PDB file of C-alpha atoms in Angstrom:
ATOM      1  CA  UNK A   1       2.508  18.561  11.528  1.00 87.00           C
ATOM      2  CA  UNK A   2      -0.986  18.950   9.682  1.00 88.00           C
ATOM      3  CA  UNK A   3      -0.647  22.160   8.989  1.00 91.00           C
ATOM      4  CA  UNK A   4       0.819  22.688   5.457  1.00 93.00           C
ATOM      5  CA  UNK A   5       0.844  26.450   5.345  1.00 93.00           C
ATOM      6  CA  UNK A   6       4.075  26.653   6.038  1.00 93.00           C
ATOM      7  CA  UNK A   7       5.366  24.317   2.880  1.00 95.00           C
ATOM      8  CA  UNK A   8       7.059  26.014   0.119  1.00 95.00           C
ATOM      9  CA  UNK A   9       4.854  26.163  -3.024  1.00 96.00           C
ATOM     10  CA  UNK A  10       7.417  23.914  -5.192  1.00 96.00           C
ATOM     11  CA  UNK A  11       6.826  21.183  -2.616  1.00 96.00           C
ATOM     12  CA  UNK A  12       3.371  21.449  -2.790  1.00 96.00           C
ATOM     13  CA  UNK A  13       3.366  21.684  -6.825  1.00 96.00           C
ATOM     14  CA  UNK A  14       5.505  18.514  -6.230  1.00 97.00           C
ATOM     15  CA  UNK A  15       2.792  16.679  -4.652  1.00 97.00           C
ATOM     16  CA  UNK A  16      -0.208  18.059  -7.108  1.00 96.00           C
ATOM     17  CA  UNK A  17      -1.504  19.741  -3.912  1.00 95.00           C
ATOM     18  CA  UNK A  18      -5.058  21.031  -5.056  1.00 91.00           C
ATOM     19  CA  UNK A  19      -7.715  22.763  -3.597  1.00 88.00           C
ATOM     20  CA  UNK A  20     -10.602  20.586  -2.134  1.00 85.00           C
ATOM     21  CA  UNK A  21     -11.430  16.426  -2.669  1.00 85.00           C
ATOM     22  CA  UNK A  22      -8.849  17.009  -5.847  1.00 84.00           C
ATOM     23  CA  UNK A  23      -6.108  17.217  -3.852  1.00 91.00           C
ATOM     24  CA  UNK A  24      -7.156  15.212  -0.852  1.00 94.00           C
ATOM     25  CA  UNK A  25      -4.662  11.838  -1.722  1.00 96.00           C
ATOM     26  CA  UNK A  26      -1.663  14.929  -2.374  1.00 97.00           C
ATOM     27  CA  UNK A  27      -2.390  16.360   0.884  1.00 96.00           C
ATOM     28  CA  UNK A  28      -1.962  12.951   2.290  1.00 96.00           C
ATOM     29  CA  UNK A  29       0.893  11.896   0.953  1.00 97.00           C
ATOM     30  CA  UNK A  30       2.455  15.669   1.829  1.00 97.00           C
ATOM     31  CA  UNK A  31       1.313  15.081   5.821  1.00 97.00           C
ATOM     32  CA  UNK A  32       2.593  11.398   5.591  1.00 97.00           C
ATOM     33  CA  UNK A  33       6.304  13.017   4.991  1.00 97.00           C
ATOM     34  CA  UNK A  34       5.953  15.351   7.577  1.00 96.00           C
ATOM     35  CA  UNK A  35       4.624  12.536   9.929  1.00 96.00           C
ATOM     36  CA  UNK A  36       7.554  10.720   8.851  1.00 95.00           C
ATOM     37  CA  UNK A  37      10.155  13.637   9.634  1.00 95.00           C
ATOM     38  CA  UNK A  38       8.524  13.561  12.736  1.00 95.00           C
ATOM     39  CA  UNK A  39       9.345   9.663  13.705  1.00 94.00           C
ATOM     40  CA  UNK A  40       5.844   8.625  13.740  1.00 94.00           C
ATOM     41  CA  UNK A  41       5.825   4.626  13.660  1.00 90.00           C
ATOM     42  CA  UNK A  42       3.111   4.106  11.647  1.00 91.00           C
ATOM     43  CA  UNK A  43       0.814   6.226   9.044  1.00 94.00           C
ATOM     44  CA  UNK A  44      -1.255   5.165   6.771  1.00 94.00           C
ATOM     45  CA  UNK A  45      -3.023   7.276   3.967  1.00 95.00           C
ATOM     46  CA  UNK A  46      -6.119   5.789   2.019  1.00 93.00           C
ATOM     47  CA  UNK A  47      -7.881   6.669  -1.702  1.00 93.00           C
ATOM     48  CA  UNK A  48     -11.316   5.727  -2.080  1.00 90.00           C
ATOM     49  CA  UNK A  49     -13.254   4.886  -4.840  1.00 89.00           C
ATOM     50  CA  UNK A  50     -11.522   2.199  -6.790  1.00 90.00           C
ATOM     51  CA  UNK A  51     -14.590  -0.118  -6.601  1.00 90.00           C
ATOM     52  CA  UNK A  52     -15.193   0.128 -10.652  1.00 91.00           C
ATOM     53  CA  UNK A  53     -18.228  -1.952 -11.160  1.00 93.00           C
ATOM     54  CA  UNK A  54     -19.446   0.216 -13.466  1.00 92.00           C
ATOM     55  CA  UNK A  55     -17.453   3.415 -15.201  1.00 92.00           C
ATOM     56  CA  UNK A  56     -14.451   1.718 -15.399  1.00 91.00           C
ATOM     57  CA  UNK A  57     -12.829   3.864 -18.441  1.00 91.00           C
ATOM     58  CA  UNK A  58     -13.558   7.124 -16.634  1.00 93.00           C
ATOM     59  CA  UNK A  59     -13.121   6.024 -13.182  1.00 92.00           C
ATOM     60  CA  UNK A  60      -9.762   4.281 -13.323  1.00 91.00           C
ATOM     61  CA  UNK A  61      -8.093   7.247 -15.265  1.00 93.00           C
ATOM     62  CA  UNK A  62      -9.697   9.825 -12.303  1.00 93.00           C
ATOM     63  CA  UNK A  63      -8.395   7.859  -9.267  1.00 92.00           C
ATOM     64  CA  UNK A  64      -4.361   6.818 -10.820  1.00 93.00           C
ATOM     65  CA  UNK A  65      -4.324  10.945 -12.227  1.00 93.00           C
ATOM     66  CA  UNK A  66      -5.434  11.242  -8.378  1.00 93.00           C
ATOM     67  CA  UNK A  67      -2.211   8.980  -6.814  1.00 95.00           C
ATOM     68  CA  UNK A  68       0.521   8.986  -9.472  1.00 96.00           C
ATOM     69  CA  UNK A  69       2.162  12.264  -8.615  1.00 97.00           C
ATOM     70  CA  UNK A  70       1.994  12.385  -5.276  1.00 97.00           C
ATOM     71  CA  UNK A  71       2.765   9.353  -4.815  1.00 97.00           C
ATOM     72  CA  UNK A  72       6.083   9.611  -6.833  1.00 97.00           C
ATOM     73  CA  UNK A  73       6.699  13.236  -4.849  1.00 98.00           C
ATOM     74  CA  UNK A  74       5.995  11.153  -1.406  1.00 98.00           C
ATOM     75  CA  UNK A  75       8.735   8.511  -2.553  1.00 97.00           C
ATOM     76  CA  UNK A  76      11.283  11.023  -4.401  1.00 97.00           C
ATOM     77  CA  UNK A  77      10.641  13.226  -1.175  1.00 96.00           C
ATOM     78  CA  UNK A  78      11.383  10.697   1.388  1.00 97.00           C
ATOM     79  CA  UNK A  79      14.641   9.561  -0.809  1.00 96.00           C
ATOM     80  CA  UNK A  80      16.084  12.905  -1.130  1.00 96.00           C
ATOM     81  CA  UNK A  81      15.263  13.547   3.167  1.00 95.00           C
ATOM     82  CA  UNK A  82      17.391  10.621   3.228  1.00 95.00           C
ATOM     83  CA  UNK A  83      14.053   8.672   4.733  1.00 96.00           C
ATOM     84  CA  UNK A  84      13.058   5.810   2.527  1.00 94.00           C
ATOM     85  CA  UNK A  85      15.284   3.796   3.923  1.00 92.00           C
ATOM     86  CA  UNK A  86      13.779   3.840   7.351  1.00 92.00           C
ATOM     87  CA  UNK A  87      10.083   4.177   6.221  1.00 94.00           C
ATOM     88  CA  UNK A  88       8.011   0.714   4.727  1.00 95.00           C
ATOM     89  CA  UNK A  89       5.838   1.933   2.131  1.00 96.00           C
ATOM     90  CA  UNK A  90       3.136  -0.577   0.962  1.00 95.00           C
ATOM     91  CA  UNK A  91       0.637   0.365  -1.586  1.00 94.00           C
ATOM     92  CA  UNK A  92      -2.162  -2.083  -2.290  1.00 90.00           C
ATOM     93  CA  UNK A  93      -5.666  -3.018  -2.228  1.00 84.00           C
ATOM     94  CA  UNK A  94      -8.221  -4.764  -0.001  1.00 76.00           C
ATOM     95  CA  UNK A  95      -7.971  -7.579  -3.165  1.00 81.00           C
ATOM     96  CA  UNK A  96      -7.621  -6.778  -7.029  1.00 85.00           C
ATOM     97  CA  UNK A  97      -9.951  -6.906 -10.343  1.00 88.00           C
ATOM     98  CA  UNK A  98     -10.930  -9.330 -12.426  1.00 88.00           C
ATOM     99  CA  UNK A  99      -8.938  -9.094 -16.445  1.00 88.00           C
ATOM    100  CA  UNK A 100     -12.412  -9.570 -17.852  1.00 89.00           C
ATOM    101  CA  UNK A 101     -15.141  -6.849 -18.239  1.00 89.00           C
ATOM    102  CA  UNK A 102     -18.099  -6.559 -15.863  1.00 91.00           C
ATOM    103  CA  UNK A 103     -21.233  -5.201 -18.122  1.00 90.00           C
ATOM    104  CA  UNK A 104     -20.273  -2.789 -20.048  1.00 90.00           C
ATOM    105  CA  UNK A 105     -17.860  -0.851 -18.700  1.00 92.00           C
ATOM    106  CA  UNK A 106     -16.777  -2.322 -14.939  1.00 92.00           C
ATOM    107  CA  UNK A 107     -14.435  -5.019 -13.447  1.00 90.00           C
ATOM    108  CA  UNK A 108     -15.494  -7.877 -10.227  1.00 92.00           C
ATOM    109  CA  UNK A 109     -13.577  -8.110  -7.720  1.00 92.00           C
ATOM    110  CA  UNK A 110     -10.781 -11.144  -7.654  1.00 90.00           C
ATOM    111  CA  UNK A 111      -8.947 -12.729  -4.458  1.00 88.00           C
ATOM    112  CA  UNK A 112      -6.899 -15.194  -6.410  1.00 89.00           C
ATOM    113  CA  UNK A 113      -4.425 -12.694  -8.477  1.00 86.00           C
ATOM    114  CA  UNK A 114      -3.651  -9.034  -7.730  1.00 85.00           C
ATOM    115  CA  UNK A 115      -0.358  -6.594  -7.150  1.00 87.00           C
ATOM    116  CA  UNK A 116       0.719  -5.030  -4.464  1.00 90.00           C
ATOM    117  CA  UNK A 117       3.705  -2.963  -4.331  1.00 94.00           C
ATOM    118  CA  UNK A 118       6.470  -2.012  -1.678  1.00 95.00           C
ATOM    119  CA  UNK A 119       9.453  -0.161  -1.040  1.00 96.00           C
ATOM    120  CA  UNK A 120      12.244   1.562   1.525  1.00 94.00           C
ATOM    121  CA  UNK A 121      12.712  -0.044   4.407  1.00 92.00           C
ATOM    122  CA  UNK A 122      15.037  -3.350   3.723  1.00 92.00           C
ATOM    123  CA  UNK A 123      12.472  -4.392   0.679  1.00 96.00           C
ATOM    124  CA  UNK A 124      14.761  -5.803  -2.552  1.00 95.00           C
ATOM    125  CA  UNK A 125      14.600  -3.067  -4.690  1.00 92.00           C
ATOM    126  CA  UNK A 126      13.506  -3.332  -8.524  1.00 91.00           C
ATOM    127  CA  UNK A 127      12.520  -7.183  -7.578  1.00 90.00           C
ATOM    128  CA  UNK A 128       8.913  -8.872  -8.530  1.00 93.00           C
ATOM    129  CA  UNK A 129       7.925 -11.517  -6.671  1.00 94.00           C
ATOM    130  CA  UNK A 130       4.942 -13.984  -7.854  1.00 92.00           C
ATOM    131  CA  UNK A 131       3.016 -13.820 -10.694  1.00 92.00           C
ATOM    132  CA  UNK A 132      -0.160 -14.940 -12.481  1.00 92.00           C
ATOM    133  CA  UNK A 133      -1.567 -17.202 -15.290  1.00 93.00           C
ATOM    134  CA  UNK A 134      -1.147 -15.761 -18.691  1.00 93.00           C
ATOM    135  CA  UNK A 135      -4.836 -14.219 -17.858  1.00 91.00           C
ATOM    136  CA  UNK A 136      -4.076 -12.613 -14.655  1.00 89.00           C
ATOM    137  CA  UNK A 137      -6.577 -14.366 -12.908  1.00 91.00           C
ATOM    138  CA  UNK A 138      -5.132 -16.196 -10.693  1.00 92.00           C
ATOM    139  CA  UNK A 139      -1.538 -16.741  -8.672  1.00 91.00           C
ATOM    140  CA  UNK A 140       0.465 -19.217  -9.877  1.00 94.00           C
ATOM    141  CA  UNK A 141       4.278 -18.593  -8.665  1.00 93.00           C
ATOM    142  CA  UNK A 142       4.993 -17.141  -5.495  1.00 91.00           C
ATOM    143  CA  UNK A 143       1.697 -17.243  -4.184  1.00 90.00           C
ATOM    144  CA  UNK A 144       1.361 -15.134  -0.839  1.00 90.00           C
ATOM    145  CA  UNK A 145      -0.937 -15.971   2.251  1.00 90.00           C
ATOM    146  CA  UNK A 146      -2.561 -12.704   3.592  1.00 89.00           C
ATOM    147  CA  UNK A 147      -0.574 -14.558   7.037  1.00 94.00           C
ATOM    148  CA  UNK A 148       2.640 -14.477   5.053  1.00 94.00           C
ATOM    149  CA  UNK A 149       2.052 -11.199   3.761  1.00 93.00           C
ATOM    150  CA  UNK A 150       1.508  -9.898   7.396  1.00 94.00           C
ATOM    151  CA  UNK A 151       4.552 -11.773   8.529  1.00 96.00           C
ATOM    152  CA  UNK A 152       6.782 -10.205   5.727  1.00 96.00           C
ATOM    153  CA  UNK A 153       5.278  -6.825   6.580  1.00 95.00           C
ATOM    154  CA  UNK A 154       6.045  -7.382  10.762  1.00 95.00           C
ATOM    155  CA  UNK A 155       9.648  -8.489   9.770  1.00 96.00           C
ATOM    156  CA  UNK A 156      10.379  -5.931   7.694  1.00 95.00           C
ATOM    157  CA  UNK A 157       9.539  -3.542  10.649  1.00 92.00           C
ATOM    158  CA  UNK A 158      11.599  -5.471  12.917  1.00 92.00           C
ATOM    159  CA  UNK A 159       9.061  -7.755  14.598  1.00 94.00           C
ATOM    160  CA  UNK A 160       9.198 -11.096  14.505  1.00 95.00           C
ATOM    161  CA  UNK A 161       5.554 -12.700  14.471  1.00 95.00           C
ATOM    162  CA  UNK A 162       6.080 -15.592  16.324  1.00 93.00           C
ATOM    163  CA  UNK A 163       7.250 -13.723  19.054  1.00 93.00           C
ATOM    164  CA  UNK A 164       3.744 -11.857  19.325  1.00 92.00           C
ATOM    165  CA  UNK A 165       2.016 -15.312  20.239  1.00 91.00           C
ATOM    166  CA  UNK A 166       0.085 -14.893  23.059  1.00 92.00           C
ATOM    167  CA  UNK A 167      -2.204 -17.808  25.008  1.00 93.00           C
ATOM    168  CA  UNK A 168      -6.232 -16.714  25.347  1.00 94.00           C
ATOM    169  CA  UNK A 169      -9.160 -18.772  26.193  1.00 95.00           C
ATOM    170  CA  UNK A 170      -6.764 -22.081  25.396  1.00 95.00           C
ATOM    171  CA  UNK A 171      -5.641 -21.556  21.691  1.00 93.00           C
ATOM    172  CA  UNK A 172      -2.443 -19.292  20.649  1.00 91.00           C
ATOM    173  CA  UNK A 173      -3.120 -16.031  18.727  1.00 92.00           C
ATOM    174  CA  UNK A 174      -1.184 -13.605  17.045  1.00 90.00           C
ATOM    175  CA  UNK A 175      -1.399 -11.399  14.313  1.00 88.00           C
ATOM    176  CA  UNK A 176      -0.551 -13.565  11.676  1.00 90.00           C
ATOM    177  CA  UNK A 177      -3.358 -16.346  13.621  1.00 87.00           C
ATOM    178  CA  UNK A 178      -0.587 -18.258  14.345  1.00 85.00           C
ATOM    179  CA  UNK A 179       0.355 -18.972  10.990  1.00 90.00           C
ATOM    180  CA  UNK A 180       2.143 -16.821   8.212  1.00 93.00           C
ATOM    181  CA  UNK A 181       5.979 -17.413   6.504  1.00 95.00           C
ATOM    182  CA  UNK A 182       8.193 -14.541   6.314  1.00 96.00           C
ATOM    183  CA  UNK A 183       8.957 -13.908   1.889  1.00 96.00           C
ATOM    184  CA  UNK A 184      12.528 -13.579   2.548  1.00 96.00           C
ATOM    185  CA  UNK A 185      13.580 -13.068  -1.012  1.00 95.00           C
ATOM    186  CA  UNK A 186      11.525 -10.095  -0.875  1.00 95.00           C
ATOM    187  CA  UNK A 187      13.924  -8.846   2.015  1.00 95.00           C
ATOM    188  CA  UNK A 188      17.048  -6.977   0.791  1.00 93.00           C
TER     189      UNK A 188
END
């Protein structure tokens, strides 16, 4: 399944499949399909080096040139295979970036307002949910719990988290920490 020898060079042009680091996030996204032919329940493909503290103008442009196209192959791929349906793709962030400046040139991290996005699967399609001040610093409608979030993301897969609470050492746990609401307008 890693091996991508065998894919036919339009696929790979598809993807922006390049030699070396370049092509790293394509060669990702080209394995996740295959992985996802496959039936394998869960993959999950990363990008690093979005933490623009500094070199903001030059860094931002280098890492969405690095995701944009094979990240639109991965979803026009999985559409056409008749997969994207069947597959949850989430694409976000650990937590997003201030509107401001940092210095010169860089952004600060911000836990009170940032995007996420998410398709296939049962997700509403061409449906926003929440939004921000007029800044984009902060949530204002449809704020989301990282519990709910997790809760959404479990139901969408066909779990429900409630059902994963288990007893230990006295208190109830479960993924969600025994919290979390399911978003169900984001739920087609």
């Amino acid at each position: 399944l890693l091996d991508l020898s065998n894919e036919p060079q339009a696929v790979l042009d598809a993807y922006g499949v390049k030699p070396r680091p370049a092509g790293a996030f394509a060669r990702q996204c080209v394995m996740a399909r295959r992985l996802s032919e496959a039936r394998v329940r869960f993959v999950e493909i990363c990008q690093p080096g979005w933490d623009h503290h500094n070199n903001l103008h030059k860094g931002l442009i280098d890492r969405c040139r690095s995701v944009d196209q094979p990240t639109a192959a991965l979803l026009s791929d999985l559409a056409q295979r008749g997969l994207l349906d069947e597959t949850l793709v989430v694409f976000g962030s650990e937590f997003g970036r201030q509107p401001t400046s940092q210095g010169a040139d860089g952004r600060d991290h911000n836990i009170t307002g940032y995007s996420m996005w998410m398709t296939g699967a049962g997700v509403k399609q061409g449906f926003s949910y929440g939004g921000t001040d007029e800044y984009g610093i902060a949530a204002v409608e449809g704020r989301m719990h990282t519990n709910d979030l997790h809760a959404t993301l479990l139901a969408l897969m066909g779990l429900d988290h409630q059902r994963l609470t288990y007893p230990y050492a006295g208190r109830d746990f479960r993924l969600t920490d025994v919290a979390g609401k399911v978003a169900d307008a984001i739920i087609a």
